[in-house]
Amino acid sequence: MFFNIFNAAVDNINNELLQQKNITLSVLRLDKIHPVVSGNKLFKLQFFLTDALESAHQTILTFGGAFSNHLVATAFATRELGLKSIGIVRGEAANELSHTLQQCMAYGMQLHFISREAYREKDSEASLSGYEKKFGSHIMIPEGGYHPSGAKGAALIASLFERNWYTHIATATGTATTAAGLLSSCGKEKIMLIPVLKNMHDVEDRLRFLCGDHYHKEQITILDQYHFGGYAKYNASLLQFMNSIWQQYHIPTDFVYTGKMLYAIFDQIMQDCFEPGSRILCLHTGGLQGNNSLPAGSLLF
Ligand SMILES: *Cc1c(COP(=O)(O)O)cnc(C)c1O
């Protein structure tokens, strides 16, 4: 890995409920890797960065919305490695740029805003050759690292915990690239996916695209009822839950991904969906910078 990932640690959560049910719950703190660009994103970037460093094109071009953890991670990683980065951003530039986009610019990313309509067509042949003309030759990273290379990078996350010790590994799911990485690198653990988008019905197709032969349907469980209304939607009970996790265990979570993932796992434990003796590892995939877009005072941390 290009980045020091040894700040990542496993925190064990202990409470009466878990003791009662004879379940152990641990959190792999990928958020500790770096204060802003933490979590799964640096892993997903690994092999794209290698390609860029080895190729003649020292430029990376990628995509994201105004609050994209992927954009800011790409901006940071490319700057660290002396590469150029271009971010194609969904929607017109607001008068005041989001905190995320300001960070991207601070890390030297060149931002290029396109309409939502144009963004929908961003992966078409015509769009791609347009970028080539406009920005010159480059390595392109699909939005969120959604590509087998991204999954191969995410597979490196498994080097941070012991194989087959846990019975379940849980992760918040956006593009499913992180889950695909787990599937291709883990042993017998059940992989639990918590989609943060509403109506995400194509998870299995995505996994097949991302990890081909490594994809076995029996190994995954999709918990699709914890999106809280859709991407980046939230309510008071989610925020309250996040605050209580902070108060009890000193674990900060984000409202887009990791808050929903942990909420789901606690809810499933309360509903007796895990057998006694289960050992659950939750990936804290980072993303804390996203909390900057909440109204001030929403969170205790
Ligand atoms: C992007 C992101 C995810 C989703 O990962 P995918 O590989 O796209 O499924 C989960 N958690 C956080 C904090 C993220 O930023």
Coordinates of C-alpha atoms and ligand atoms in Angstrom, one line a residue:
M1 CA 0.0 0.0 0.0
F2 CA 1.1 3.6 -0.7
F3 CA -0.3 4.8 2.6
N4 CA 0.4 3.9 6.1
I5 CA -2.5 1.7 7.0
F6 CA -1.2 0.7 10.4
N7 CA -3.2 3.2 12.3
A8 CA -6.2 1.0 11.5
A9 CA -7.2 -0.9 14.7
V10 CA -9.8 -3.3 15.8
D11 CA -12.1 -1.9 18.6
N12 CA -14.1 -4.4 20.6
I13 CA -17.6 -3.3 21.7
N14 CA -18.9 -4.7 24.9
N15 CA -22.4 -4.3 26.4
E16 CA -25.1 -6.2 28.1
L17 CA -27.1 -7.0 25.0
L18 CA -24.0 -8.6 23.4
Q19 CA -23.2 -10.6 26.5
Q20 CA -26.8 -11.8 26.8
K21 CA -26.8 -13.0 23.2
N22 CA -23.3 -14.4 23.4
I23 CA -22.2 -12.4 20.4
T24 CA -18.9 -10.5 20.0
L25 CA -18.8 -7.3 18.0
S26 CA -15.7 -5.6 16.7
V27 CA -15.1 -2.6 14.5
L28 CA -12.2 -2.4 12.1
R29 CA -11.3 1.3 12.4
L30 CA -10.3 2.2 8.8
D31 CA -11.3 5.7 9.7
K32 CA -8.2 6.0 11.8
I33 CA -5.9 5.9 8.7
H34 CA -6.2 9.6 8.0
P35 CA -8.4 12.3 9.4
V36 CA -10.0 13.3 6.1
V37 CA -9.3 10.6 3.5
S38 CA -9.8 7.5 5.5
G39 CA -11.4 4.2 5.1
N40 CA -12.0 2.0 2.1
K41 CA -11.3 4.6 -0.5
L42 CA -7.5 4.5 -0.4
F43 CA -7.7 0.8 -0.7
K44 CA -9.9 0.9 -3.8
L45 CA -7.5 3.4 -5.4
Q46 CA -4.4 1.3 -4.9
F47 CA -4.1 -0.4 -8.3
F48 CA -5.3 2.6 -10.3
L49 CA -2.5 4.6 -8.7
T50 CA 0.0 1.9 -9.5
D51 CA -1.1 2.0 -13.1
A52 CA -0.8 5.8 -13.2
L53 CA 2.6 5.8 -11.8
E54 CA 3.8 3.1 -14.2
S55 CA 2.2 4.7 -17.3
A56 CA 3.2 7.7 -19.3
H57 CA 0.0 9.5 -18.2
Q58 CA 0.6 11.0 -14.8
T59 CA -3.0 12.2 -14.6
I60 CA -6.0 10.6 -13.0
L61 CA -9.5 11.5 -14.0
T62 CA -12.5 10.5 -11.9
F63 CA -16.1 11.4 -11.0
G64 CA -18.2 12.2 -8.0
G65 CA -20.9 14.4 -6.5
A66 CA -20.3 17.4 -4.3
F67 CA -20.0 15.3 -1.1
S68 CA -18.0 12.4 -2.6
N69 CA -15.6 10.7 -0.3
H70 CA -14.1 9.1 -3.4
L71 CA -13.2 12.5 -5.0
V72 CA -11.4 13.8 -1.9
A73 CA -9.5 10.5 -1.4
T74 CA -8.4 10.6 -5.0
A75 CA -7.3 14.3 -4.7
F76 CA -5.3 13.5 -1.6
A77 CA -3.7 10.3 -2.9
T78 CA -2.7 11.8 -6.2
R79 CA -1.2 14.8 -4.5
E80 CA 0.8 12.6 -2.2
L81 CA 2.2 10.6 -5.2
G82 CA 2.9 13.7 -7.3
L83 CA 0.2 12.8 -9.9
K84 CA -2.3 15.3 -11.4
S85 CA -6.0 14.8 -10.8
I86 CA -9.1 15.9 -12.5
G87 CA -12.5 15.6 -10.8
I88 CA -15.6 15.6 -13.0
V89 CA -18.4 16.8 -10.6
R90 CA -22.1 16.1 -11.0
G91 CA -24.2 19.3 -11.2
E92 CA -23.4 23.0 -11.7
A93 CA -20.9 24.7 -9.3
A94 CA -22.8 26.2 -6.4
N95 CA -21.8 29.7 -5.3
E96 CA -20.3 28.3 -2.2
L97 CA -18.5 25.0 -2.9
S98 CA -19.2 22.1 -0.5
H99 CA -16.6 21.4 2.2
T100 CA -15.7 18.2 0.3
L101 CA -15.0 20.1 -3.0
Q102 CA -13.0 22.7 -1.2
Q103 CA -10.8 20.0 0.3
C104 CA -10.4 18.5 -3.2
M105 CA -9.2 21.9 -4.5
A106 CA -6.9 22.3 -1.5
Y107 CA -5.3 19.0 -2.5
G108 CA -4.8 20.3 -6.0
M109 CA -7.6 18.6 -7.9
Q110 CA -8.8 20.4 -11.0
L111 CA -12.6 20.4 -10.8
H112 CA -14.8 20.3 -13.8
F113 CA -18.6 20.7 -13.3
I114 CA -21.1 19.1 -15.7
S115 CA -24.9 19.0 -15.7
R116 CA -26.7 16.1 -14.2
E117 CA -27.8 15.0 -17.7
A118 CA -24.2 15.0 -19.0
Y119 CA -23.2 13.2 -15.8
R120 CA -25.6 10.4 -16.5
E121 CA -23.8 9.9 -19.8
K122 CA -20.3 10.2 -18.3
D123 CA -19.2 6.6 -19.1
S124 CA -20.4 6.7 -22.8
E125 CA -17.8 6.4 -25.6
A126 CA -18.6 9.9 -26.7
S127 CA -18.0 11.4 -23.2
L128 CA -14.8 9.5 -22.6
S129 CA -13.3 10.6 -25.9
G130 CA -14.4 14.1 -25.0
Y131 CA -12.5 14.0 -21.8
E132 CA -9.5 12.7 -23.7
K133 CA -9.6 15.7 -26.0
K134 CA -10.2 18.2 -23.3
F135 CA -7.8 16.9 -20.6
G136 CA -5.3 14.8 -22.6
S137 CA -4.4 11.2 -21.9
H138 CA -5.1 10.0 -18.4
I139 CA -6.0 7.0 -16.3
M140 CA -9.8 7.0 -15.7
I141 CA -11.2 5.7 -12.5
P142 CA -15.0 5.0 -12.6
E143 CA -17.1 6.7 -9.9
G144 CA -16.4 5.1 -6.5
G145 CA -13.7 2.9 -7.9
Y146 CA -16.4 0.6 -9.3
H147 CA -14.2 -1.7 -11.3
P148 CA -12.4 -5.1 -10.8
S149 CA -9.2 -3.1 -10.1
G150 CA -11.0 -1.3 -7.3
A151 CA -12.2 -4.6 -5.8
K152 CA -8.7 -5.9 -6.0
G153 CA -7.5 -3.0 -4.0
A154 CA -10.4 -3.4 -1.5
A155 CA -9.3 -7.0 -1.0
L156 CA -6.2 -5.6 0.8
I157 CA -8.5 -4.7 3.7
A158 CA -8.5 -8.3 4.6
S159 CA -4.8 -8.2 5.5
L160 CA -5.8 -6.2 8.6
F161 CA -7.7 -9.0 10.3
E162 CA -7.4 -12.7 10.9
R163 CA -9.0 -14.9 8.3
N164 CA -11.8 -17.1 9.4
W165 CA -11.8 -15.8 13.0
Y166 CA -15.0 -13.8 12.5
T167 CA -18.2 -15.5 11.4
H168 CA -19.6 -12.3 9.8
I169 CA -18.1 -9.2 8.2
A170 CA -20.4 -6.2 7.7
T171 CA -19.9 -3.3 5.4
A172 CA -21.9 -0.3 4.2
T173 CA -22.5 -0.6 0.4
G174 CA -22.6 2.0 -2.2
T175 CA -21.0 0.6 -5.4
A176 CA -20.4 -2.8 -3.8
T177 CA -16.7 -2.7 -4.7
T178 CA -15.6 -3.0 -1.0
A179 CA -17.9 -6.0 -0.5
A180 CA -16.5 -7.6 -3.7
G181 CA -13.0 -7.1 -2.3
L182 CA -14.0 -8.9 0.9
L183 CA -15.6 -11.7 -1.1
S184 CA -12.4 -12.4 -3.1
S185 CA -10.1 -12.3 -0.1
C186 CA -12.0 -13.7 2.8
G187 CA -12.5 -17.3 3.9
K188 CA -15.8 -18.7 5.1
E189 CA -17.0 -15.5 6.7
K190 CA -20.5 -14.4 5.8
I191 CA -20.3 -11.0 4.1
M192 CA -23.2 -8.7 5.1
L193 CA -23.9 -5.8 2.8
I194 CA -25.9 -2.8 4.0
P195 CA -26.9 -0.8 0.9
V196 CA -27.2 2.9 1.7
L197 CA -29.2 3.6 -1.5
K198 CA -32.9 3.0 -1.8
N199 CA -34.0 0.3 -4.3
M200 CA -30.5 -1.1 -4.9
H201 CA -31.6 -4.2 -6.7
D202 CA -28.5 -4.9 -8.7
V203 CA -26.0 -5.9 -6.0
E204 CA -25.6 -9.4 -7.3
D205 CA -24.9 -8.2 -10.9
R206 CA -22.4 -5.8 -9.5
L207 CA -20.6 -8.5 -7.5
R208 CA -20.5 -10.7 -10.5
F209 CA -18.9 -7.9 -12.6
L210 CA -16.4 -7.1 -9.8
C211 CA -15.2 -10.4 -8.6
G212 CA -16.4 -13.1 -11.1
D213 CA -15.5 -16.5 -9.9
H214 CA -15.1 -15.4 -6.3
Y215 CA -18.7 -14.5 -6.1
H216 CA -20.9 -17.1 -4.3
K217 CA -24.4 -16.1 -3.5
E218 CA -24.5 -18.2 -0.3
Q219 CA -21.7 -16.2 1.2
I220 CA -23.5 -12.9 1.2
T221 CA -26.5 -11.4 3.0
I222 CA -28.0 -8.1 1.8
L223 CA -29.8 -6.1 4.5
D224 CA -31.6 -3.6 2.3
Q225 CA -34.0 -2.1 4.8
Y226 CA -31.5 0.3 6.5
H227 CA -31.1 3.1 3.9
F228 CA -33.2 5.6 5.9
G229 CA -35.0 6.8 2.8
G230 CA -32.1 6.8 0.4
Y231 CA -28.6 8.1 -0.2
A232 CA -27.5 10.7 2.4
K233 CA -31.0 10.7 3.9
Y234 CA -31.3 10.6 7.6
N235 CA -33.7 11.1 10.5
A236 CA -33.5 11.9 14.2
S237 CA -33.3 8.3 15.3
L238 CA -30.2 7.7 13.1
L239 CA -28.4 10.8 14.6
Q240 CA -29.5 9.7 18.1
F241 CA -28.0 6.3 17.5
M242 CA -24.7 7.7 16.2
N243 CA -24.5 10.0 19.3
S244 CA -25.1 7.1 21.6
I245 CA -22.4 5.0 19.8
W246 CA -20.1 7.9 20.4
Q247 CA -21.0 8.3 24.0
Q248 CA -20.7 4.6 24.9
Y249 CA -17.8 3.5 22.8
H250 CA -16.1 6.7 21.5
I251 CA -16.5 5.6 17.9
P252 CA -17.5 8.4 15.5
T253 CA -19.6 7.3 12.6
D254 CA -20.9 9.1 9.5
F255 CA -24.5 9.5 8.6
V256 CA -24.2 8.4 5.0
Y257 CA -22.6 5.0 5.4
T258 CA -21.1 3.8 8.7
G259 CA -23.9 5.1 11.0
K260 CA -26.5 3.1 8.9
M261 CA -24.3 0.0 8.8
L262 CA -23.9 -0.1 12.6
Y263 CA -27.5 0.7 13.2
A264 CA -28.4 -2.3 10.9
I265 CA -26.1 -4.6 12.8
F266 CA -27.4 -3.6 16.2
D267 CA -31.0 -3.9 15.0
Q268 CA -30.3 -7.4 13.6
I269 CA -28.7 -8.5 16.9
M270 CA -31.7 -7.3 18.8
Q271 CA -33.9 -9.2 16.5
D272 CA -31.9 -12.4 17.1
C273 CA -30.8 -12.7 13.5
F274 CA -27.3 -13.8 14.6
E275 CA -26.7 -17.2 16.2
P276 CA -25.2 -17.3 19.7
G277 CA -21.4 -17.6 19.4
S278 CA -21.3 -15.3 16.3
R279 CA -18.3 -13.1 16.0
I280 CA -19.1 -10.0 13.9
L281 CA -16.6 -7.6 12.4
C282 CA -18.0 -4.3 11.2
L283 CA -15.8 -2.3 8.8
H284 CA -15.6 1.3 9.7
T285 CA -15.1 2.5 6.2
G286 CA -14.4 6.1 7.1
G287 CA -16.3 8.9 5.5
L288 CA -16.4 11.2 8.6
Q289 CA -15.8 14.3 6.5
G290 CA -19.3 13.8 5.2
N291 CA -20.7 14.9 8.6
N292 CA -19.7 18.5 7.7
S293 CA -22.8 18.8 5.7
L294 CA -25.1 18.2 8.7
P295 CA -26.6 21.2 10.5
A296 CA -24.2 22.4 13.2
G297 CA -24.9 20.8 16.5
S298 CA -26.5 17.6 15.1
L299 CA -23.7 15.4 16.5
L300 CA -21.8 15.3 19.8
F301 CA -18.5 14.8 18.0
Ligands
LIG1 C1 -17.8 4.9 -0.5 C2 -18.0 4.4 0.9 C3 -18.7 3.2 1.1 C4 -19.2 2.3 0.0 O1 -18.2 1.5 -0.5 P1 -18.5 0.8 -1.9 O2 -17.2 0.1 -2.2 O3 -18.8 1.8 -2.9 O4 -19.6 -0.1 -1.7 C5 -18.8 2.8 2.4 N1 -18.4 3.6 3.5 C6 -17.9 4.8 3.3 C7 -17.5 5.6 4.4 C8 -17.7 5.3 2.0 O5 -17.1 6.5 1.8

